[in-house]
Tab-separated table of C-alpha atoms in Angstrom:
chain	number	residue	atom	x	y	z
G	1	MET	CA	112.971	98.140	90.275
G	2	VAL	CA	109.879	98.619	92.462
G	3	ILE	CA	108.399	102.117	92.790
G	4	SER	CA	109.299	103.220	96.302
G	5	MET	CA	107.330	106.474	96.380
G	6	LYS	CA	104.403	107.917	94.442
G	7	ILE	CA	103.987	111.696	94.637
G	8	ALA	CA	101.198	114.032	93.510
G	9	ILE	CA	102.178	117.600	92.571
G	10	VAL	CA	99.154	119.923	92.539
G	11	ASP	CA	100.013	123.397	91.209
G	12	ASP	CA	98.244	125.580	88.659
G	13	GLU	CA	101.583	127.007	87.461
G	14	ILE	CA	103.085	124.584	84.942
G	15	ARG	CA	106.564	126.051	85.365
G	16	GLU	CA	106.453	125.349	89.114
G	17	GLN	CA	105.320	121.776	88.419
G	18	GLU	CA	108.291	121.297	86.109
G	19	ILE	CA	110.782	122.687	88.628
G	20	ILE	CA	109.492	120.508	91.482
G	21	ALA	CA	109.361	117.414	89.253
G	22	LYS	CA	112.939	118.069	88.078
G	23	TYR	CA	114.210	118.370	91.654
G	24	ILE	CA	112.356	115.228	92.734
G	25	GLY	CA	113.966	113.375	89.834
G	26	GLU	CA	117.434	114.544	90.918
G	27	TRP	CA	116.736	113.505	94.517
G	28	ALA	CA	115.484	110.071	93.442
G	29	GLU	CA	118.532	109.515	91.244
G	30	ALA	CA	120.885	110.442	94.093
G	31	LYS	CA	119.023	108.117	96.469
G	32	LYS	CA	118.809	105.343	93.831
G	33	GLU	CA	115.046	105.205	94.319
G	34	LEU	CA	112.347	104.906	91.682
G	35	VAL	CA	109.842	107.701	92.288
G	36	GLU	CA	106.649	108.193	90.300
G	37	PHE	CA	105.108	111.658	90.270
G	38	ILE	CA	101.838	112.801	88.728
G	39	CYS	CA	101.076	116.487	88.122
G	40	PHE	CA	97.666	118.171	88.411
G	41	ASP	CA	96.957	121.807	87.515
G	42	SER	CA	93.952	122.120	89.838
G	43	SER	CA	92.554	120.791	93.099
G	44	GLU	CA	89.483	119.615	91.217
G	45	GLY	CA	91.611	117.517	88.877
G	46	PHE	CA	93.384	115.878	91.796
G	47	LEU	CA	90.144	115.160	93.674
G	48	PHE	CA	88.694	113.469	90.589
G	49	SER	CA	91.735	111.163	90.505
G	50	TRP	CA	91.679	110.681	94.289
G	51	GLU	CA	88.233	109.074	94.063
G	52	ASP	CA	89.826	106.027	92.416
G	53	VAL	CA	93.488	106.080	93.457
G	54	LYS	CA	94.650	106.696	97.018
G	55	ASP	CA	98.126	105.187	96.929
G	56	TYR	CA	100.191	108.383	97.090
G	57	ALA	CA	103.073	108.541	99.557
G	58	LEU	CA	103.214	112.364	99.437
G	59	LEU	CA	101.131	115.337	98.281
G	60	ILE	CA	102.848	118.590	97.252
G	61	LEU	CA	100.171	121.282	97.159
G	62	ASP	CA	100.292	124.871	95.959
G	63	ILE	CA	98.296	126.982	98.410
G	64	GLU	CA	97.107	129.691	95.991
G	65	MET	CA	94.986	128.009	93.330
G	66	GLY	CA	91.619	128.641	91.637
G	67	LYS	CA	88.262	127.625	93.079
G	68	ILE	CA	89.720	125.214	95.631
G	69	SER	CA	92.921	126.362	97.332
G	70	GLY	CA	95.650	124.019	98.515
G	71	LEU	CA	94.516	124.528	102.109
G	72	GLU	CA	90.926	123.630	101.249
G	73	LEU	CA	92.155	120.600	99.316
G	74	ALA	CA	94.259	119.489	102.295
G	75	ARG	CA	91.226	119.727	104.595
G	76	LYS	CA	89.193	117.560	102.204
G	77	ILE	CA	92.003	114.988	102.074
G	78	ARG	CA	92.374	114.991	105.869
G	79	SER	CA	88.685	114.156	106.262
G	80	GLU	CA	89.506	110.808	104.614
G	81	ASP	CA	93.203	110.290	105.345
G	82	LYS	CA	94.751	111.571	108.574
G	83	ARG	CA	98.241	110.275	107.842
G	84	ILE	CA	99.299	111.068	104.272
G	85	PRO	CA	102.229	113.557	104.313
G	86	ILE	CA	101.545	116.995	102.806
G	87	ILE	CA	104.076	119.618	101.706
G	88	PHE	CA	102.767	123.092	100.890
G	89	VAL	CA	104.396	125.457	98.414
G	90	THR	CA	103.463	129.126	98.517
G	91	GLY	CA	104.665	132.537	97.464
G	92	TYR	CA	103.635	134.081	100.787
G	93	ASP	CA	105.000	133.031	104.163
G	94	GLU	CA	101.926	134.327	106.041
G	95	TYR	CA	100.075	131.183	104.956
G	96	MET	CA	102.415	129.021	107.004
G	97	GLN	CA	100.391	129.523	110.199
G	98	TYR	CA	97.409	127.691	108.678
G	99	GLY	CA	99.227	124.424	108.077
G	100	TYR	CA	98.911	123.261	111.662
G	101	ASP	CA	95.238	122.457	111.037
G	102	VAL	CA	96.163	119.809	108.480
G	103	SER	CA	99.454	118.614	110.014
G	104	ALA	CA	101.643	119.701	107.098
G	105	LEU	CA	105.016	117.991	106.884
G	106	HIS	CA	106.783	121.052	105.495
G	107	TYR	CA	106.404	124.476	103.855
G	108	LEU	CA	108.400	125.647	100.850
G	109	ILE	CA	108.464	129.248	99.648
G	110	LYS	CA	108.404	129.863	95.892
G	111	PRO	CA	110.617	129.703	93.956
G	112	VAL	CA	111.220	126.289	95.532
G	113	ASN	CA	114.743	125.843	96.862
G	114	LYS	CA	116.201	122.499	95.793
G	115	GLU	CA	118.122	121.859	99.020
G	116	LYS	CA	115.074	122.564	101.176
G	117	LEU	CA	112.940	120.238	99.060
G	118	PHE	CA	115.647	117.565	99.418
G	119	GLN	CA	115.564	118.012	103.210
G	120	ALA	CA	111.789	117.508	103.242
G	121	LEU	CA	112.036	114.414	101.018
G	122	ASN	CA	114.815	112.981	103.193
G	123	LYS	CA	112.666	113.505	106.281
G	124	LEU	CA	109.768	111.688	104.630
G	125	SER	CA	112.003	108.891	103.345
G	126	GLU	CA	113.335	108.249	106.855
G	127	LYS	CA	109.766	107.977	108.158
G	128	GLU	CA	108.759	105.672	105.316
G	129	GLU	CA	111.620	103.301	106.070
G	130	ALA	CA	110.218	102.854	109.579
G	131	VAL	CA	106.660	102.248	108.347
G	132	LYS	CA	105.996	99.171	106.208
G	133	SER	CA	103.148	99.499	103.758
G	134	LEU	CA	101.428	97.622	100.923
G	135	ILE	CA	99.548	98.725	97.811
G	136	LEU	CA	96.313	96.701	97.725
G	137	ASN	CA	93.073	96.606	95.737
G	138	SER	CA	90.053	97.450	97.845
G	139	GLU	CA	86.420	97.438	96.724
G	140	ASN	CA	86.676	101.244	96.500
G	141	GLY	CA	89.913	101.404	94.518
G	142	VAL	CA	93.643	101.073	95.053
G	143	ARG	CA	94.790	101.755	98.614
G	144	ARG	CA	98.178	102.260	100.232
G	145	ILE	CA	97.917	100.612	103.658
G	146	GLN	CA	100.374	101.111	106.505
G	147	LEU	CA	100.802	97.780	108.239
G	148	ASN	CA	101.408	99.250	111.682
G	149	ASN	CA	97.749	100.381	111.636
G	150	VAL	CA	96.369	96.919	110.796
G	151	LEU	CA	94.843	94.970	113.692
G	152	TYR	CA	94.283	91.739	111.776
G	153	VAL	CA	93.378	90.281	108.388
G	154	GLU	CA	90.399	87.974	107.994
G	155	ALA	CA	89.687	85.536	105.154
G	156	ALA	CA	86.435	86.315	103.330
G	157	GLY	CA	85.568	84.052	100.413
G	158	HIS	CA	87.807	84.821	97.443
G	159	GLY	CA	88.865	88.115	99.048
G	160	SER	CA	89.836	89.264	102.512
G	161	ILE	CA	88.963	91.862	105.135
G	162	MET	CA	91.581	94.092	106.700
G	163	HIS	CA	90.590	95.338	110.150
G	164	MET	CA	92.394	98.634	110.754
G	165	VAL	CA	92.668	100.775	113.863
G	166	ASP	CA	90.105	103.230	112.468
G	167	GLU	CA	88.319	101.444	109.615
G	168	VAL	CA	87.523	98.109	107.991
G	169	ILE	CA	88.644	97.568	104.377
G	170	ARG	CA	87.359	94.851	102.056
G	171	LEU	CA	90.130	93.708	99.726
G	172	LYS	CA	90.035	91.907	96.393
G	173	GLU	CA	93.279	90.079	97.200
G	174	SER	CA	92.799	86.634	98.696
G	175	PHE	CA	93.811	85.865	102.258
G	176	GLY	CA	96.620	83.687	100.881
G	177	ASP	CA	97.981	86.560	98.768
G	178	ILE	CA	97.965	88.902	101.780
G	179	GLU	CA	99.678	86.266	103.917
G	180	LYS	CA	102.492	85.874	101.369
G	181	GLN	CA	103.113	89.629	101.358
G	182	VAL	CA	102.788	90.328	105.085
G	183	LEU	CA	104.541	87.450	106.882
G	184	PRO	CA	107.997	87.993	105.306
G	185	LEU	CA	107.962	91.590	106.578
G	186	GLY	CA	107.765	90.433	110.212
G	187	GLY	CA	105.534	91.670	113.028
G	188	ALA	CA	102.554	89.421	112.246
G	189	VAL	CA	101.536	85.838	112.979
G	190	LYS	CA	98.947	83.477	111.508
G	191	CYS	CA	96.889	82.260	114.459
G	192	HIS	CA	94.215	80.424	112.478
G	193	ARG	CA	93.581	79.414	108.873
G	194	ALA	CA	91.335	82.490	108.555
G	195	TYR	CA	93.218	85.058	110.660
G	196	LEU	CA	96.521	86.894	110.402
G	197	VAL	CA	97.157	89.207	113.355
G	198	ASN	CA	99.502	92.122	114.055
G	199	LEU	CA	101.663	91.187	117.073
G	200	ARG	CA	101.725	94.845	118.060
G	201	PHE	CA	98.046	94.750	119.097
G	202	ILE	CA	97.972	91.486	121.065
G	203	SER	CA	97.504	92.177	124.764
G	204	ALA	CA	97.207	88.565	126.006
G	205	ILE	CA	96.891	84.902	125.114
G	206	GLN	CA	94.115	83.216	127.071
G	207	ASN	CA	93.275	79.545	126.566
G	208	ALA	CA	92.723	79.228	122.825
G	209	ASN	CA	92.177	82.920	122.138
G	210	LEU	CA	94.151	86.047	121.384
G	211	ILE	CA	92.946	89.141	123.241
G	212	LEU	CA	93.560	92.325	121.280
G	213	ASP	CA	94.050	95.805	122.730
G	214	ASN	CA	90.574	96.830	121.574
G	215	GLY	CA	88.987	93.885	123.427
G	216	GLU	CA	88.354	91.671	120.397
G	217	ASN	CA	89.057	87.927	120.665
G	218	LEU	CA	90.551	85.866	117.848
G	219	PRO	CA	90.718	82.057	117.861
G	220	ILE	CA	94.047	80.205	117.927
G	221	ALA	CA	94.128	76.889	116.073
G	222	ARG	CA	95.538	74.095	118.238
G	223	SER	CA	98.201	73.343	115.622
G	224	ARG	CA	99.371	76.961	115.715
G	225	MET	CA	99.426	77.563	119.481
G	226	LYS	CA	103.154	76.937	120.035
G	227	ASN	CA	104.177	79.141	117.113
G	228	VAL	CA	101.851	81.962	118.213
G	229	GLN	CA	103.257	81.863	121.755
G	230	HIS	CA	106.810	81.791	120.407
G	231	GLU	CA	106.282	84.746	118.040
G	232	PHE	CA	104.438	86.755	120.697
G	233	LEU	CA	107.243	86.308	123.260
G	234	ARG	CA	109.980	86.961	120.703
G	235	TYR	CA	108.274	90.154	119.513
G	236	TYR	CA	108.033	91.669	122.989
G	237	ARG	CA	111.443	90.479	124.152
G	238	SER	CA	112.971	92.175	121.117
G	239	GLY	CA	111.598	95.508	122.349
G	240	GLN	CA	109.272	96.041	119.414
G	241	GLY	CA	106.122	95.795	121.491
């Protein structure tokens, strides 16, 4: 079974970690999903791990912790990752007003209520089903990449380059490996031996070029022109574009 969700629990109270982990396990069993969770007893411990591994699908953060609070930790994470879902746990409801700054998915008051945690996990699971993602090896460590934010993938020697909406990521995986993972998921087309493009961001096909929404041009190989046109039309006629 493939791990469908990786969760970090950051709480300096071991008992709270155990309760949350137990509830997550019960939720995963009921949903027949394989969930991996890793516990940290400080923000510093999590940040040390975060330097190398950024493939979490969810962060559950205690607000009241030692030197670096959960809110401060969330702000640090948001400076690098605007999209990762965050759930706060706290013993005081007055903290709830501060979560808007970091776009928190949910707040849970201690002691954590199992049903409310289940509701938050269900909400996240529904979102995840609508967003396809891959776990890939970048030059800066393991990354979880949401495909709906990928403009195109470019071959680069033995590796590849993923051009995102807001960044460019150099990957250790070859272009061929990426192609094998992405094409079966739908929503992308290979326009050239060195380019795989997200149909979502194609604004026009002109002569032998694809024009992307950001103004970039990508070449279309003559042998691939008919398939690119077909996939482009099918994508937009299906209402996905």
